[in-house]
PDB file of C-alpha atoms in Angstrom:
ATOM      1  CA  UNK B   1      20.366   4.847  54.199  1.00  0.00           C
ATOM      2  CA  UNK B   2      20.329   1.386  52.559  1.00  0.00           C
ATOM      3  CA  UNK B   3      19.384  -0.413  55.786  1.00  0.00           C
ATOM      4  CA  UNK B   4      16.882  -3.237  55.831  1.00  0.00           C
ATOM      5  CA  UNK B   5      13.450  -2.904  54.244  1.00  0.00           C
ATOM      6  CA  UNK B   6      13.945   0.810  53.416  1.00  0.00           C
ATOM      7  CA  UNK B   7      14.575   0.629  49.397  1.00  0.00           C
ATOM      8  CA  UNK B   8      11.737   1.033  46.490  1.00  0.00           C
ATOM      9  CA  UNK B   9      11.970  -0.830  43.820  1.00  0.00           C
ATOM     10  CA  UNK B  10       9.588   1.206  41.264  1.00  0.00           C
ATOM     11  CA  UNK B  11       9.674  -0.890  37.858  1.00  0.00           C
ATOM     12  CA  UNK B  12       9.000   0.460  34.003  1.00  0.00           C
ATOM     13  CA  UNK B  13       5.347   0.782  33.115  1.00  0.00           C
ATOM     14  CA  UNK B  14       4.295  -2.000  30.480  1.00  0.00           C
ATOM     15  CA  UNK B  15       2.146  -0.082  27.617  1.00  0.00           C
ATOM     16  CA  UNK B  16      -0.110  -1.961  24.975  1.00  0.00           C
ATOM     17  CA  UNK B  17       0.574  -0.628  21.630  1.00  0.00           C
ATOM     18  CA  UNK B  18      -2.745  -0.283  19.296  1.00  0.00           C
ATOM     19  CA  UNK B  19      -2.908   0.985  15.789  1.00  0.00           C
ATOM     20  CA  UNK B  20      -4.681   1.627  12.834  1.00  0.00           C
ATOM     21  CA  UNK B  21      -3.338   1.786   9.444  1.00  0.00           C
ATOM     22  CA  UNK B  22      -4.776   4.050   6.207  1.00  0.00           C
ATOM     23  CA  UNK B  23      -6.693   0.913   4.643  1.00  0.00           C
ATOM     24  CA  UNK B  24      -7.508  -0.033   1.130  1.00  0.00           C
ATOM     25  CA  UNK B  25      -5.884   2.553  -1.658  1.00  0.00           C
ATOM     26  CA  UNK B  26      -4.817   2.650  -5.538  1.00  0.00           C
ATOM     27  CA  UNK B  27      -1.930   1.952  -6.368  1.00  0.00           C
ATOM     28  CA  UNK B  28      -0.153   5.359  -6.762  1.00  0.00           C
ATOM     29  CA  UNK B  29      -1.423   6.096  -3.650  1.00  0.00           C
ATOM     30  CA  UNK B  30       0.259   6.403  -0.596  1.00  0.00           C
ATOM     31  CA  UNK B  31      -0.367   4.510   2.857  1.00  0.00           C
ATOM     32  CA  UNK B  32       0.443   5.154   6.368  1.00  0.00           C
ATOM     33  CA  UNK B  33      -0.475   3.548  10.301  1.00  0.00           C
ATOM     34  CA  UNK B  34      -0.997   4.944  13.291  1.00  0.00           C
ATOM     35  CA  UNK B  35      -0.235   3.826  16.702  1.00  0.00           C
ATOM     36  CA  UNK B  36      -1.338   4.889  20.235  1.00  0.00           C
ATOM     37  CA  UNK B  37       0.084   3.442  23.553  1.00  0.00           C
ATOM     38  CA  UNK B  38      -1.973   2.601  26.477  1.00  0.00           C
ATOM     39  CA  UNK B  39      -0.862   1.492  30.012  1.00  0.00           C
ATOM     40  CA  UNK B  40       2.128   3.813  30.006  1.00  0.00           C
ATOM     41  CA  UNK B  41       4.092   6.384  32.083  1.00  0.00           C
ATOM     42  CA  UNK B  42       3.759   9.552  29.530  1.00  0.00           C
ATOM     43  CA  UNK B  43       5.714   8.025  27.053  1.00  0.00           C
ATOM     44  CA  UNK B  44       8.189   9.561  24.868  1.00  0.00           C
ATOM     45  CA  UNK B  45      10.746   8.628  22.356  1.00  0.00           C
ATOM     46  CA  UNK B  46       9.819   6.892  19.084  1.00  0.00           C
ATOM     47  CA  UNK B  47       7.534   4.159  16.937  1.00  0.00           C
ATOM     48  CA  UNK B  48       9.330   2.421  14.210  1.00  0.00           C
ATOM     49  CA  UNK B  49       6.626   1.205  11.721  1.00  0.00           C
ATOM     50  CA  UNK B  50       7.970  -1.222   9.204  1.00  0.00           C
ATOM     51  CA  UNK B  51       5.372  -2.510   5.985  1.00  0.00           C
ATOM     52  CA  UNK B  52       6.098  -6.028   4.532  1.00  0.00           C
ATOM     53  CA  UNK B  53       4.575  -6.977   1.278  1.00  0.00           C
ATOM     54  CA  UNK B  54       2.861  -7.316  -1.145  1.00  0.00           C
ATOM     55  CA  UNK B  55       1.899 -11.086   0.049  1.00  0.00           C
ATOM     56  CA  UNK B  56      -0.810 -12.860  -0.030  1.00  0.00           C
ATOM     57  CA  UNK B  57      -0.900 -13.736   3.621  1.00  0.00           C
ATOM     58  CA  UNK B  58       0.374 -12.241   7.056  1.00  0.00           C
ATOM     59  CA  UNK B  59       4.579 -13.322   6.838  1.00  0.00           C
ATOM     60  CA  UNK B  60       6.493 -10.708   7.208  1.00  0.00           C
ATOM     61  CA  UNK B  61       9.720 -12.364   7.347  1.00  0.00           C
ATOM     62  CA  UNK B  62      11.461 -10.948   4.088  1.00  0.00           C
ATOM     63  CA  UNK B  63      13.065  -7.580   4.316  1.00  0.00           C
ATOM     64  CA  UNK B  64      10.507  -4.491   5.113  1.00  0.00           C
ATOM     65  CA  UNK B  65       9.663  -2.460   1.783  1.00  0.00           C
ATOM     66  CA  UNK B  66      10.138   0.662   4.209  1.00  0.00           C
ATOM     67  CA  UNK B  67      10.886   1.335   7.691  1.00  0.00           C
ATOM     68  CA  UNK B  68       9.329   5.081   9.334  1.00  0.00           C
ATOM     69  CA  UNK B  69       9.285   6.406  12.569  1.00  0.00           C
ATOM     70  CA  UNK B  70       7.256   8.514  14.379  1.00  0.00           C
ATOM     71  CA  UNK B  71       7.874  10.783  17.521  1.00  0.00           C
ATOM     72  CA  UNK B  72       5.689   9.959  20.284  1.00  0.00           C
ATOM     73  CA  UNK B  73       2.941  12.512  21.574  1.00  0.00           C
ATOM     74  CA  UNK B  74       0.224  12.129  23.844  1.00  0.00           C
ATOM     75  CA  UNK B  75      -1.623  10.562  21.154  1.00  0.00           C
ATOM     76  CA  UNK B  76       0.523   8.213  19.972  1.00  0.00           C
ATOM     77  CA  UNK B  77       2.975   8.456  16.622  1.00  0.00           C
ATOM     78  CA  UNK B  78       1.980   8.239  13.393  1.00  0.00           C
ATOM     79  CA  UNK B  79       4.111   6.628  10.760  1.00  0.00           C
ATOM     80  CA  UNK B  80       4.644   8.870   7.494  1.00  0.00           C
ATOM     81  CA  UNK B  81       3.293   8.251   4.167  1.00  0.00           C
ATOM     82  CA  UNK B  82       4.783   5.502   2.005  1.00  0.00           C
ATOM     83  CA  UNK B  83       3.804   4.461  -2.394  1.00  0.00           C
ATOM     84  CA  UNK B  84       4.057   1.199  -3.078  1.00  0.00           C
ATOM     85  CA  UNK B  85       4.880   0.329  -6.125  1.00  0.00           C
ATOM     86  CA  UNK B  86       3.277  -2.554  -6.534  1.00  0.00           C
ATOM     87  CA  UNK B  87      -0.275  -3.740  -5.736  1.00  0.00           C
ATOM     88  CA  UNK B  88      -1.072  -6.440  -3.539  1.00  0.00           C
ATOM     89  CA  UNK B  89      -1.833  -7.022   0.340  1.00  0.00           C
ATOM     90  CA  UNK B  90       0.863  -5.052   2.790  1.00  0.00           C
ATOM     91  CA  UNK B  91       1.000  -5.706   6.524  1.00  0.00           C
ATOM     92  CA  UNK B  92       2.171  -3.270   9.254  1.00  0.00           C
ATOM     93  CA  UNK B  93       4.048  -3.652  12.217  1.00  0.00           C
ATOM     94  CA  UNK B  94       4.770  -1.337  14.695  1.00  0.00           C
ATOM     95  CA  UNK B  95       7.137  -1.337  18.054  1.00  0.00           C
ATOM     96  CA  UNK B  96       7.748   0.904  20.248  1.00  0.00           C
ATOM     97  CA  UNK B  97      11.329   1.266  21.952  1.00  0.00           C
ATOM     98  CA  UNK B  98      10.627   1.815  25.302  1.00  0.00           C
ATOM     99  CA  UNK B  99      11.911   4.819  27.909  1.00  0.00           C
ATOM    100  CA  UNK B 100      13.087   5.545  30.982  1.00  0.00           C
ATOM    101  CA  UNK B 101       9.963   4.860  32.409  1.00  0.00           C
ATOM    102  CA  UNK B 102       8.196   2.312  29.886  1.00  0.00           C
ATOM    103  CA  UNK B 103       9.113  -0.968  28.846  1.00  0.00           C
ATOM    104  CA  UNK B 104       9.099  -1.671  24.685  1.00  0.00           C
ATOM    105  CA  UNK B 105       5.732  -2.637  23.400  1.00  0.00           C
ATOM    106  CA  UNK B 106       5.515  -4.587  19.878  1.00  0.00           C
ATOM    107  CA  UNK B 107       2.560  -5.162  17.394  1.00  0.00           C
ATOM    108  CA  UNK B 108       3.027  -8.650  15.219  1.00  0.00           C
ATOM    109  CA  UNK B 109       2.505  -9.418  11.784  1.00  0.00           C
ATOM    110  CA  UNK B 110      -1.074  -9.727  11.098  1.00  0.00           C
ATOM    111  CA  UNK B 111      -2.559  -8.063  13.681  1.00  0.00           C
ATOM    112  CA  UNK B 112      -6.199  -6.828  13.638  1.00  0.00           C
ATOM    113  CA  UNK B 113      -6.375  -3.344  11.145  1.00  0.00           C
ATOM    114  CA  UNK B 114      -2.337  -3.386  10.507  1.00  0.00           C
ATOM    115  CA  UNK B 115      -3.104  -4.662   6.364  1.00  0.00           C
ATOM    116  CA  UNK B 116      -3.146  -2.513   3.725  1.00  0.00           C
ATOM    117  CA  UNK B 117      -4.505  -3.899   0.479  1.00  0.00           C
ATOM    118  CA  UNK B 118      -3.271  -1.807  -2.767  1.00  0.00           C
ATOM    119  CA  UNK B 119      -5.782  -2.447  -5.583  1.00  0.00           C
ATOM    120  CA  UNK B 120      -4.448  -2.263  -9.328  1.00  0.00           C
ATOM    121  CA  UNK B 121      -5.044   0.880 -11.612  1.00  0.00           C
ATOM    122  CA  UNK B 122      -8.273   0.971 -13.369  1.00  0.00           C
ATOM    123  CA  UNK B 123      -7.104   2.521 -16.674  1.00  0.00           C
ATOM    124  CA  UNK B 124      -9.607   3.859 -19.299  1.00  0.00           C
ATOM    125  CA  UNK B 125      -8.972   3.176 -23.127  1.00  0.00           C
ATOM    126  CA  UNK B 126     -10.302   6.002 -25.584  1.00  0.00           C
ATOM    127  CA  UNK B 127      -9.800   5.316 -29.460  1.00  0.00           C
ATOM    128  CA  UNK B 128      -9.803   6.874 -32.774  1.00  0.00           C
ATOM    129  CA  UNK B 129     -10.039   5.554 -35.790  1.00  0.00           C
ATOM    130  CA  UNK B 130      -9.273   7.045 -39.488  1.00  0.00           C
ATOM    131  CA  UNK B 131     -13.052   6.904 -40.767  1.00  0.00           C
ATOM    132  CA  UNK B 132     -14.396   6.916 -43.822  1.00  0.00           C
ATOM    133  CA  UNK B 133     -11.547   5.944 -46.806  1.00  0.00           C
ATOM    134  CA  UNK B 134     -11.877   5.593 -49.746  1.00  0.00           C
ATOM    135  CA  UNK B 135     -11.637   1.982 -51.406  1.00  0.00           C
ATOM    136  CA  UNK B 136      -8.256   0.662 -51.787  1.00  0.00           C
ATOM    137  CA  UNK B 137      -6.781   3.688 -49.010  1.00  0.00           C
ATOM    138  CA  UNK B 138      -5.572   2.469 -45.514  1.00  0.00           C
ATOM    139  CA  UNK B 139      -7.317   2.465 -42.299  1.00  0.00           C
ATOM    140  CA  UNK B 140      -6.090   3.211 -39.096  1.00  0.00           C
ATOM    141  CA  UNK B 141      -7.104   3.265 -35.419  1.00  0.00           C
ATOM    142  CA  UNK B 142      -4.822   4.667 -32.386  1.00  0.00           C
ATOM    143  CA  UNK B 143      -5.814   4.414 -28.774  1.00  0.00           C
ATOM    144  CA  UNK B 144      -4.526   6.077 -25.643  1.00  0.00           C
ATOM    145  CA  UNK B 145      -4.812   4.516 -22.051  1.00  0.00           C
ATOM    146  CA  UNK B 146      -5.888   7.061 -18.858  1.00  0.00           C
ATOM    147  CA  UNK B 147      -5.692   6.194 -15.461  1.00  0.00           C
ATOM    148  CA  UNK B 148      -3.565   3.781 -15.440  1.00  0.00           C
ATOM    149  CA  UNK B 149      -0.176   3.117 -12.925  1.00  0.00           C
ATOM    150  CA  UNK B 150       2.377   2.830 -15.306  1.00  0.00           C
ATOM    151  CA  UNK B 151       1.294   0.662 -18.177  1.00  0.00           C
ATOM    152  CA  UNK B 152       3.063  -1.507 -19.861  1.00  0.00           C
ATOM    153  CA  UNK B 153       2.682  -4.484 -22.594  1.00  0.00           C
ATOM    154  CA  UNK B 154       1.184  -4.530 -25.636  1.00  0.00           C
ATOM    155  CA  UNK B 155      -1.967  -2.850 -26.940  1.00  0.00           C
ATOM    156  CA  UNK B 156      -3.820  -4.736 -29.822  1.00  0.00           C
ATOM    157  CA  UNK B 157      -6.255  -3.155 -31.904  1.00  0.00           C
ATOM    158  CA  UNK B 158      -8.598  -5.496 -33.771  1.00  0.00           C
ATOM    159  CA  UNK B 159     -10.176  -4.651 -37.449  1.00  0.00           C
ATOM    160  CA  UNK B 160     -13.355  -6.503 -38.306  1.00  0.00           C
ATOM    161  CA  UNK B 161     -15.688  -6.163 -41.370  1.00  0.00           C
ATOM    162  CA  UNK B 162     -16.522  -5.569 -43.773  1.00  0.00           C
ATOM    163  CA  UNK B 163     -20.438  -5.355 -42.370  1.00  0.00           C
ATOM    164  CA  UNK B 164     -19.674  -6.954 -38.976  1.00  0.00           C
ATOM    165  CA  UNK B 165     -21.015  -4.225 -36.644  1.00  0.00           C
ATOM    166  CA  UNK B 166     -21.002  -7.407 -34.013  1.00  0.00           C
ATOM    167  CA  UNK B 167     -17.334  -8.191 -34.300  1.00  0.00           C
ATOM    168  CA  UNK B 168     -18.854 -11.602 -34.760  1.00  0.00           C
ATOM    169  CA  UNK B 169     -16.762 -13.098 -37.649  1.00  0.00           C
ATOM    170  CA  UNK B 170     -13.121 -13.578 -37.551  1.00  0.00           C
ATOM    171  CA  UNK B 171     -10.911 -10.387 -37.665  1.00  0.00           C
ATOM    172  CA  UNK B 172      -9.850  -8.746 -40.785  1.00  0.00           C
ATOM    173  CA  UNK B 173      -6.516  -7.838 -39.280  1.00  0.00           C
ATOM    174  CA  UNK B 174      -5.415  -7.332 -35.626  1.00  0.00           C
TER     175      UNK B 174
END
């Protein structure tokens, strides 16, 4: 045993680590990546997926707004959902640690279907106004926003007329 020429040396596999994340969403919605490994020894343990973002390019250098992890099938790991809170452009990356018999594979920041862009809220207004009054008697309007992602701000409601179906002139009162 141990003499000359007689030893094996059999090294880690090296997998490539490919992924996909859950695209473009509302904000409200949640998002999520995928990963599958390729070019390993059936590989277990875990894939840590951390999102950075909102930004308006690929640096992902400030802290991650989450870090998941996924157990590692035969298909790869998925990641978990995750809302953001805020809308903008998010940007995955996902590593995997590595076993016994694999080496750790790592995506970077930016790579190809690893952004997630969160599109603002779309809110709808609906209003109501008093109607006909009587000369001299107040009018009123109130309005109620659907749809939205938590609004905030101000709402202004804008009274024109008398006659000014057009909203042409300048406003009566706002």
């Amino acid at each position: 045993c141990g003499g000359a020429g007689e030893s094996v040396v059999v090294q880690k596999a090296s997998p490539t680590i490919a992924t996909q994340s859950s695209g473009t969403v509302v904000i409200g919605s949640t998002v999520s990546d995928g990963a599958t490994l390729s070019g390993g020894y059936n590989p277990t343990g875990t894939i840590t997926f951390n999102l950075y973002g909102p930004s308006t390019s690929a640096v992902c250098t400030t802290t991650a707004v989450t870090t998941l992890t996924g157990t590692v099938n035969a298909a790869g790991a998925v990641s978990g959902n995750f809302t953001p809170t805020t809308a903008g452009t998010y940007y995955w990356i996902a590593s995997y640690g590595g076993d016994v018999n694999n080496n750790t594979a790592t995506g970077t920041c930016g790579d190809a279907n690893e952004s997630v862009v969160v599109q603002k809220a779309s809110p709808t207004i609906s209003t109501l106004s008093s109607g006909t009054v009587v000369i001299d008697h107040p009018i009123s309007e109130s309005a109620v926003l659907a749809a939205g992602y938590n609004p905030s701000g101000t709402l202004t409601l804008t009274a024109y007329g008398p006659n000014d179906a057009t909203c042409a002139n300048t406003a009566a009162f706002s």
